[in-house]
Amino acid sequence: MKGYFGEFGGAFVPELLVPPLQEVEKAMNDILPTRQFQDELADLLNTFAGRPTPVTFCPTLSRELGSNLWLKREDLLHTGAHKINNTLGQALLAKKMGKTRLIAETGAGQHGVATAAAAARLGLECVIYMGANDVERQAPNVQRMRLLGATVHPVPTGTATLKDAINETLREWLSSQQTTHYCFGTAAGPHPFPTLVRIFQSVIGAEIKQQLKKLPDAIVACVGGGSNAIGMFHPFLEDKDVRIIGVEAAGTGKPGCYHSAAINLGTPGVLHGSRSLLLQTEDGQILPSHSISAGLDYPAVGPEHAFLARTGRVEYHMANDAQALAAFHKLCATEGILPALESSHALAWVLENRDAFSPGATVVVNLSGRGDKDMDIINAAIAASNKMESENAQA
Ligand SMILES: *Cc1c(COP(=O)(O)O)cnc(C)c1O
């Protein structure tokens, strides 16, 4: 069935959102594959965003692990993460559809910044919805969005975080669809977004295939909504010898804690227009999610990942906050790269499970973003562990 991945996916939306979703689907099928669109997008990705990104071999970590560890360097992209691949694609598509305005949700602000940059570059108006709590917590990104010409609307409802911002953006789209494209931020939401976002992010996996001389033994990515992961994974799905590993955020990892592991610990349900795996109570109320990395903090996951978990083609594991922090410090100190805390989850699983790979195996980790945005969190974690150490020393 159209827009489904097995039992997952679909478009569970109010009737008034069916026409704009169909319009996006038509553009995805008719405009996106054309030579002209592909050439224009490739030019933007190359000259504005900085593609292709390199794959970097990690000599020190490889020696420690006994395998060959490579990083796909999405952290080197303009605005600091893979998100610009998707926002440039959707902004260009919106323009070809005759739209003059983009709206988008953002949680930590990374997708808001990437949307604002793409809108400014392509001459589109831009409005970003952001939970009021997130606006407080992510002030530098709010400022970046405003400098890039976007209007930022704080959303005070619900938990005043990402899921509420998505609800508000969908609500606005009911009335603004004539002029406006909803630039959805991850490979989730109603059809056609999971497919559209995957198409724009698949440049990640396609480049890896060209850059490595032979197929890798394993590829690994962190999974929030799932866009950097599906973009890395999709070009490898038919390559049966390539082990594919997604890593979810386990929160603190303590029993009963909040986390963001919708695949490992969630159940089927409908959120934000899509049937997938969710964190919810028995009667379907959405549970709060948590991760030390704001970008993984989402109570659901894209439907294609739910499907790939069901079929077993992709393995999904978890890494917790402390493991991600340790991996962050390790990569900084050994390889001279400051990774995003999101990407640190993927690296953490590899570091914690070195026996999962045979000696000499080629393992590629998707470094979805750079960690400069996470300095406050890193500093707070260092301060907390110093405090604990000095208390222990006194005791
Ligand atoms: C937003 C973000 C993620 C999580 O989003 P996905 O859609 O799961 O990729 C991961 N890494 C970074 C650096 C991000 O900014």
Short mmCIF file of C-alpha atoms and ligand atoms in Angstrom, two decimals:
data_model
loop_
_atom_site.label_atom_id
_atom_site.label_comp_id
_atom_site.label_asym_id
_atom_site.label_seq_id
_atom_site.Cartn_x
_atom_site.Cartn_y
_atom_site.Cartn_z
CA MET A 1 0.00 0.00 0.00
CA LYS A 2 1.18 3.51 -0.84
CA GLY A 3 3.13 5.19 1.92
CA TYR A 4 3.40 2.01 4.00
CA PHE A 5 6.40 0.04 5.14
CA GLY A 6 4.74 -3.21 6.12
CA GLU A 7 2.22 -2.33 8.80
CA PHE A 8 3.88 1.04 9.51
CA GLY A 9 3.54 4.48 7.92
CA GLY A 10 0.42 5.91 6.27
CA ALA A 11 -1.05 9.39 6.57
CA PHE A 12 -3.31 9.72 9.61
CA VAL A 13 -4.21 13.38 9.20
CA PRO A 14 -7.29 15.61 9.22
CA GLU A 15 -9.02 15.70 5.83
CA LEU A 16 -7.84 19.27 5.22
CA LEU A 17 -4.21 18.13 5.19
CA VAL A 18 -4.75 15.49 2.50
CA PRO A 19 -4.53 17.93 -0.46
CA PRO A 20 -1.18 19.54 0.55
CA LEU A 21 0.33 16.11 1.30
CA GLN A 22 -0.83 14.90 -2.12
CA GLU A 23 0.70 18.00 -3.68
CA VAL A 24 4.06 17.21 -2.01
CA GLU A 25 3.79 13.58 -3.14
CA LYS A 26 3.15 14.67 -6.73
CA ALA A 27 6.17 16.99 -6.62
CA MET A 28 8.26 14.15 -5.17
CA ASN A 29 7.25 11.88 -8.07
CA ASP A 30 7.20 14.40 -10.95
CA ILE A 31 9.67 17.22 -10.16
CA LEU A 32 12.30 15.66 -7.90
CA PRO A 33 13.57 13.02 -10.39
CA THR A 34 14.01 15.51 -13.27
CA ARG A 35 17.47 16.28 -14.54
CA GLN A 36 17.04 19.98 -13.86
CA PHE A 37 16.03 19.51 -10.22
CA GLN A 38 18.82 17.01 -9.60
CA ASP A 39 21.41 19.34 -11.13
CA GLU A 40 20.24 22.35 -9.13
CA LEU A 41 20.18 20.37 -5.88
CA ALA A 42 23.61 18.87 -6.53
CA ASP A 43 24.98 22.37 -7.12
CA LEU A 44 23.50 23.64 -3.84
CA LEU A 45 24.83 20.62 -1.95
CA ASN A 46 28.29 21.05 -3.43
CA THR A 47 28.79 24.80 -3.40
CA PHE A 48 26.60 25.88 -0.47
CA ALA A 49 26.49 22.93 1.95
CA GLY A 50 29.95 21.43 1.36
CA ARG A 51 29.29 18.01 -0.21
CA PRO A 52 30.69 15.50 -0.69
CA THR A 53 31.73 15.09 2.93
CA PRO A 54 34.83 12.91 3.43
CA VAL A 55 35.10 9.55 5.15
CA THR A 56 37.83 9.78 7.77
CA PHE A 57 39.86 6.79 8.93
CA CYS A 58 40.49 6.70 12.72
CA PRO A 59 43.99 5.26 13.24
CA THR A 60 44.15 5.40 17.04
CA LEU A 61 40.66 4.07 17.75
CA SER A 62 41.06 1.39 15.08
CA ARG A 63 44.19 0.11 16.79
CA GLU A 64 42.37 0.02 20.15
CA LEU A 65 39.31 -1.70 18.70
CA GLY A 66 41.10 -4.16 16.44
CA SER A 67 38.90 -3.13 13.52
CA ASN A 68 39.05 -0.45 10.84
CA LEU A 69 36.91 2.44 12.03
CA TRP A 70 35.80 5.13 9.59
CA LEU A 71 33.63 8.18 10.18
CA LYS A 72 31.27 9.71 7.61
CA ARG A 73 31.81 13.40 8.25
CA GLU A 74 28.36 15.02 8.14
CA ASP A 75 29.64 17.25 10.95
CA LEU A 76 31.60 19.18 8.32
CA LEU A 77 28.47 20.38 6.52
CA HIS A 78 27.20 23.96 6.60
CA THR A 79 25.13 24.51 9.78
CA GLY A 80 26.97 21.57 11.36
CA ALA A 81 24.86 18.49 10.67
CA HIS A 82 23.18 16.29 8.06
CA LYS A 83 19.94 18.29 8.39
CA ILE A 84 20.93 20.71 5.60
CA ASN A 85 20.70 17.84 3.03
CA ASN A 86 16.97 17.64 3.71
CA THR A 87 16.17 21.33 4.10
CA LEU A 88 17.90 22.32 0.84
CA GLY A 89 16.04 19.52 -0.96
CA GLN A 90 12.64 20.46 0.44
CA ALA A 91 13.21 24.22 0.03
CA LEU A 92 14.13 23.74 -3.63
CA LEU A 93 11.13 21.46 -4.16
CA ALA A 94 8.84 24.00 -2.46
CA LYS A 95 10.10 26.70 -4.78
CA LYS A 96 9.44 24.53 -7.84
CA MET A 97 5.92 23.93 -6.47
CA GLY A 98 5.37 27.71 -6.50
CA LYS A 99 5.43 28.10 -2.72
CA THR A 100 6.83 31.30 -1.22
CA ARG A 101 7.02 30.30 2.41
CA LEU A 102 8.44 27.47 4.59
CA ILE A 103 7.20 26.46 8.02
CA ALA A 104 8.99 23.94 10.22
CA GLU A 105 9.13 22.51 13.72
CA THR A 106 12.32 22.33 15.68
CA GLY A 107 13.34 20.80 19.00
CA ALA A 108 16.94 21.65 19.82
CA GLY A 109 16.91 24.17 17.01
CA GLN A 110 19.19 22.35 14.57
CA HIS A 111 16.43 21.73 12.02
CA GLY A 112 15.19 25.30 12.52
CA VAL A 113 18.62 26.70 11.72
CA ALA A 114 19.03 24.43 8.67
CA THR A 115 15.55 25.39 7.42
CA ALA A 116 16.21 29.10 7.96
CA ALA A 117 19.51 28.87 6.07
CA ALA A 118 17.90 27.06 3.11
CA ALA A 119 14.97 29.50 3.04
CA ALA A 120 17.26 32.52 3.07
CA ARG A 121 19.42 31.08 0.33
CA LEU A 122 16.41 30.34 -1.90
CA GLY A 123 14.49 33.53 -1.14
CA LEU A 124 11.63 31.94 0.80
CA GLU A 125 9.91 33.35 3.86
CA CYS A 126 10.47 31.18 6.96
CA VAL A 127 8.53 30.59 10.17
CA ILE A 128 9.78 28.16 12.84
CA TYR A 129 7.63 26.66 15.61
CA MET A 130 9.53 25.72 18.73
CA GLY A 131 8.35 24.56 22.16
CA ALA A 132 8.53 27.43 24.66
CA ASN A 133 10.78 25.35 26.94
CA ASP A 134 13.13 24.64 24.03
CA VAL A 135 13.23 28.36 23.11
CA GLU A 136 14.55 28.99 26.63
CA ARG A 137 17.02 26.09 26.61
CA GLN A 138 18.39 26.69 23.10
CA ALA A 139 18.85 30.46 23.00
CA PRO A 140 21.90 30.49 20.65
CA ASN A 141 20.02 28.52 17.98
CA VAL A 142 17.00 30.82 18.33
CA GLN A 143 19.32 33.74 17.68
CA ARG A 144 20.85 32.00 14.65
CA MET A 145 17.39 31.40 13.15
CA ARG A 146 16.47 35.06 13.64
CA LEU A 147 19.73 36.26 12.11
CA LEU A 148 18.99 34.05 9.11
CA GLY A 149 15.69 35.88 8.70
CA ALA A 150 13.26 33.41 10.25
CA THR A 151 10.40 34.24 12.60
CA VAL A 152 10.43 31.97 15.67
CA HIS A 153 7.07 31.19 17.32
CA PRO A 154 7.31 29.72 20.85
CA VAL A 155 4.67 27.00 21.44
CA PRO A 156 3.47 27.03 25.08
CA THR A 157 1.10 24.01 24.90
CA GLY A 158 1.67 20.45 26.20
CA THR A 159 5.20 19.86 27.42
CA ALA A 160 6.28 22.87 25.29
CA THR A 161 8.84 20.73 23.44
CA LEU A 162 9.31 19.14 20.01
CA LYS A 163 6.11 17.08 19.78
CA ASP A 164 4.03 20.17 20.60
CA ALA A 165 5.92 22.19 17.99
CA ILE A 166 5.06 19.53 15.37
CA ASN A 167 1.38 19.65 16.34
CA GLU A 168 1.38 23.45 16.02
CA THR A 169 3.11 23.40 12.62
CA LEU A 170 0.60 20.86 11.28
CA ARG A 171 -2.19 23.09 12.64
CA GLU A 172 -0.82 26.17 10.86
CA TRP A 173 -0.49 24.22 7.61
CA LEU A 174 -4.27 23.61 7.64
CA SER A 175 -4.79 27.28 6.77
CA SER A 176 -1.56 28.28 4.98
CA GLN A 177 -1.11 25.38 2.52
CA GLN A 178 -1.81 27.57 -0.55
CA THR A 179 1.44 29.53 -0.18
CA THR A 180 3.37 27.38 2.28
CA HIS A 181 5.37 24.14 2.36
CA TYR A 182 5.86 22.28 5.65
CA CYS A 183 9.58 21.41 5.69
CA PHE A 184 9.42 18.35 7.96
CA GLY A 185 12.64 17.66 9.86
CA THR A 186 13.07 13.91 10.00
CA ALA A 187 12.08 10.68 8.24
CA ALA A 188 8.81 10.45 10.20
CA GLY A 189 5.38 12.09 10.01
CA PRO A 190 2.67 11.38 7.43
CA HIS A 191 3.36 10.05 3.93
CA PRO A 192 5.18 11.29 1.84
CA PHE A 193 7.61 12.76 4.42
CA PRO A 194 9.35 9.54 5.50
CA THR A 195 10.10 8.76 1.85
CA LEU A 196 10.91 12.34 0.83
CA VAL A 197 13.34 12.90 3.69
CA ARG A 198 14.98 9.51 3.08
CA ILE A 199 15.51 10.38 -0.59
CA PHE A 200 17.25 13.65 0.34
CA GLN A 201 19.39 12.01 3.05
CA SER A 202 20.38 8.97 0.96
CA VAL A 203 23.25 11.01 -0.42
CA ILE A 204 25.05 9.96 2.79
CA GLY A 205 25.03 6.23 2.06
CA ALA A 206 25.50 6.71 -1.68
CA GLU A 207 28.69 8.71 -1.09
CA ILE A 208 30.04 6.12 1.37
CA LYS A 209 29.61 3.44 -1.31
CA GLN A 210 31.67 5.50 -3.76
CA GLN A 211 34.30 6.53 -1.24
CA LEU A 212 35.21 3.14 0.24
CA LYS A 213 37.02 0.80 -2.10
CA LYS A 214 34.90 -2.16 -1.03
CA LEU A 215 31.65 -2.71 0.86
CA PRO A 216 32.04 -2.14 4.61
CA ASP A 217 31.34 -4.99 7.04
CA ALA A 218 29.10 -2.79 9.20
CA ILE A 219 27.53 0.66 9.15
CA VAL A 220 26.27 2.37 12.30
CA ALA A 221 24.13 5.46 12.94
CA CYS A 222 22.19 7.02 15.80
CA VAL A 223 18.39 7.01 15.53
CA GLY A 224 16.22 9.91 16.70
CA GLY A 225 13.40 10.40 14.21
CA GLY A 226 15.68 8.39 11.95
CA SER A 227 16.77 10.63 9.06
CA ASN A 228 20.57 10.41 9.27
CA ALA A 229 20.27 6.66 9.87
CA ILE A 230 17.89 5.88 7.01
CA GLY A 231 19.98 8.09 4.70
CA MET A 232 23.06 6.06 5.55
CA PHE A 233 21.29 2.68 5.57
CA HIS A 234 19.01 2.77 2.54
CA PRO A 235 21.66 2.45 -0.21
CA PHE A 236 23.00 -0.66 1.63
CA LEU A 237 19.74 -2.53 2.29
CA GLU A 238 20.23 -4.89 -0.67
CA ASP A 239 23.86 -5.61 0.25
CA LYS A 240 23.20 -8.64 2.40
CA ASP A 241 26.77 -8.92 3.70
CA VAL A 242 26.68 -5.44 5.22
CA ARG A 243 25.60 -5.46 8.83
CA ILE A 244 23.39 -2.43 9.55
CA ILE A 245 23.10 -1.09 13.09
CA GLY A 246 20.92 1.70 14.48
CA VAL A 247 21.55 3.05 17.99
CA GLU A 248 18.79 4.60 20.13
CA ALA A 249 19.19 6.75 23.22
CA ALA A 250 18.62 4.82 26.46
CA GLY A 251 18.51 7.94 28.68
CA THR A 252 20.33 7.41 31.98
CA GLY A 253 19.90 3.67 31.48
CA LYS A 254 18.52 3.27 35.02
CA PRO A 255 15.38 1.10 35.43
CA GLY A 256 12.22 3.18 34.90
CA CYS A 257 14.08 6.22 33.52
CA TYR A 258 12.83 8.31 30.63
CA HIS A 259 14.60 7.52 27.34
CA SER A 260 14.08 7.82 23.58
CA ALA A 261 14.24 4.17 22.54
CA ALA A 262 10.96 3.85 20.62
CA ILE A 263 12.09 0.78 18.67
CA ASN A 264 13.66 -1.16 21.55
CA LEU A 265 11.14 -0.22 24.23
CA GLY A 266 8.08 1.21 22.44
CA THR A 267 4.80 -0.21 21.13
CA PRO A 268 2.84 0.34 17.87
CA GLY A 269 0.61 3.40 17.65
CA VAL A 270 -0.10 6.61 15.74
CA LEU A 271 1.68 9.92 16.36
CA HIS A 272 2.16 12.93 14.08
CA GLY A 273 0.26 11.32 11.23
CA SER A 274 2.15 8.05 11.05
CA ARG A 275 1.77 4.54 12.45
CA SER A 276 5.04 3.48 14.01
CA LEU A 277 6.62 2.47 17.30
CA LEU A 278 6.03 4.95 20.13
CA LEU A 279 6.65 5.56 23.80
CA GLN A 280 3.12 5.53 25.21
CA THR A 281 1.00 4.40 28.11
CA GLU A 282 -1.31 1.39 27.78
CA ASP A 283 -4.15 3.72 26.81
CA GLY A 284 -2.13 5.56 24.18
CA GLN A 285 -0.99 8.72 25.99
CA ILE A 286 2.45 9.79 24.77
CA LEU A 287 5.15 9.38 27.45
CA PRO A 288 7.84 12.00 28.03
CA SER A 289 11.13 11.13 26.33
CA HIS A 290 14.64 11.97 27.42
CA SER A 291 18.17 11.92 26.11
CA ILE A 292 21.28 13.89 26.99
CA SER A 293 21.32 14.71 23.26
CA ALA A 294 18.39 16.96 22.37
CA GLY A 295 18.32 15.72 18.77
CA LEU A 296 17.48 12.16 19.84
CA ASP A 297 14.80 13.27 22.29
CA TYR A 298 11.65 12.21 20.39
CA PRO A 299 8.99 9.73 21.62
CA ALA A 300 8.58 8.00 18.23
CA VAL A 301 10.65 6.89 15.24
CA GLY A 302 10.19 6.96 11.48
CA PRO A 303 7.98 4.12 10.15
CA GLU A 304 10.62 2.65 7.84
CA HIS A 305 12.85 1.95 10.85
CA ALA A 306 9.96 0.24 12.65
CA PHE A 307 9.59 -1.93 9.55
CA LEU A 308 13.31 -2.66 9.21
CA ALA A 309 13.36 -3.68 12.87
CA ARG A 310 10.41 -6.03 12.27
CA THR A 311 12.00 -7.68 9.24
CA GLY A 312 15.33 -7.96 11.05
CA ARG A 313 17.34 -6.40 8.21
CA VAL A 314 18.58 -3.73 10.60
CA GLU A 315 19.65 -4.32 14.23
CA TYR A 316 18.65 -1.65 16.72
CA HIS A 317 20.57 -1.29 19.96
CA MET A 318 20.88 1.36 22.69
CA ALA A 319 23.53 3.53 24.28
CA ASN A 320 22.95 5.56 27.45
CA ASP A 321 23.89 9.12 28.40
CA ALA A 322 27.11 8.16 30.21
CA GLN A 323 28.28 5.92 27.36
CA ALA A 324 27.62 8.70 24.84
CA LEU A 325 29.59 11.18 26.97
CA ALA A 326 32.50 8.76 27.27
CA ALA A 327 32.50 8.22 23.50
CA PHE A 328 32.41 12.00 23.00
CA HIS A 329 35.54 12.48 25.14
CA LYS A 330 37.26 9.52 23.53
CA LEU A 331 36.84 10.84 19.99
CA CYS A 332 37.96 14.34 20.99
CA ALA A 333 41.12 13.06 22.65
CA THR A 334 42.12 10.31 20.19
CA GLU A 335 41.10 11.64 16.78
CA GLY A 336 40.81 15.40 17.16
CA ILE A 337 37.11 15.51 16.32
CA LEU A 338 34.37 16.97 18.51
CA PRO A 339 31.22 14.94 17.71
CA ALA A 340 27.59 15.86 18.42
CA LEU A 341 26.18 14.01 21.43
CA GLU A 342 23.66 12.40 19.07
CA SER A 343 26.40 10.88 16.91
CA SER A 344 28.31 9.94 20.08
CA HIS A 345 25.59 7.35 20.78
CA ALA A 346 26.45 5.50 17.57
CA LEU A 347 30.15 5.61 18.35
CA ALA A 348 29.47 4.56 21.96
CA TRP A 349 27.80 1.34 20.86
CA VAL A 350 30.81 0.44 18.72
CA LEU A 351 33.25 1.20 21.56
CA GLU A 352 31.20 -0.80 24.07
CA ASN A 353 30.73 -3.78 21.75
CA ARG A 354 34.08 -4.29 20.09
CA ASP A 355 33.57 -8.07 20.22
CA ALA A 356 30.58 -7.69 17.92
CA PHE A 357 33.00 -7.23 15.00
CA SER A 358 35.54 -9.68 13.66
CA PRO A 359 39.19 -8.55 13.75
CA GLY A 360 40.02 -6.21 10.89
CA ALA A 361 36.36 -5.56 10.04
CA THR A 362 35.59 -2.27 8.31
CA VAL A 363 33.06 -0.32 10.38
CA VAL A 364 31.64 3.05 9.32
CA VAL A 365 29.97 5.32 11.90
CA ASN A 366 27.85 8.21 10.68
CA LEU A 367 29.09 11.34 12.41
CA SER A 368 25.77 13.14 11.94
CA GLY A 369 26.88 16.47 13.41
CA ARG A 370 29.49 18.47 15.22
CA GLY A 371 29.51 18.88 19.00
CA ASP A 372 30.13 22.59 19.42
CA LYS A 373 26.40 23.07 20.08
CA ASP A 374 26.66 20.70 23.06
CA MET A 375 29.35 22.56 25.03
CA ASP A 376 26.96 23.67 27.81
CA ILE A 377 25.77 20.09 28.37
CA ILE A 378 29.33 18.75 28.28
CA ASN A 379 30.48 21.39 30.78
CA ALA A 380 27.57 20.63 33.11
CA ALA A 381 28.38 16.90 32.95
CA ILE A 382 32.05 17.55 33.72
CA ALA A 383 31.09 19.84 36.63
CA ALA A 384 28.69 17.20 38.01
CA SER A 385 31.30 14.45 37.85
CA ASN A 386 33.96 16.69 39.47
CA LYS A 387 31.50 17.47 42.28
CA MET A 388 30.81 13.78 42.80
CA GLU A 389 34.52 12.98 42.89
CA SER A 390 35.29 15.66 45.47
CA GLU A 391 32.35 14.53 47.62
CA ASN A 392 33.60 10.95 47.42
CA ALA A 393 37.10 12.11 48.33
CA GLN A 394 35.75 13.90 51.42
CA ALA A 395 33.63 10.94 52.53
C1 LIG B 1 18.71 16.11 14.68
C2 LIG B 1 19.94 15.33 14.80
C3 LIG B 1 19.92 13.92 14.92
C4 LIG B 1 18.67 13.12 15.04
O1 LIG B 1 17.80 13.19 13.97
P1 LIG B 1 17.62 11.99 12.94
O2 LIG B 1 16.44 12.41 12.14
O3 LIG B 1 17.38 10.75 13.73
O4 LIG B 1 18.85 11.91 12.14
C5 LIG B 1 21.13 13.24 14.98
N1 LIG B 1 22.31 13.90 14.94
C6 LIG B 1 22.37 15.25 14.84
C7 LIG B 1 23.70 15.90 14.83
C8 LIG B 1 21.20 16.01 14.77
O5 LIG B 1 21.28 17.34 14.69
#
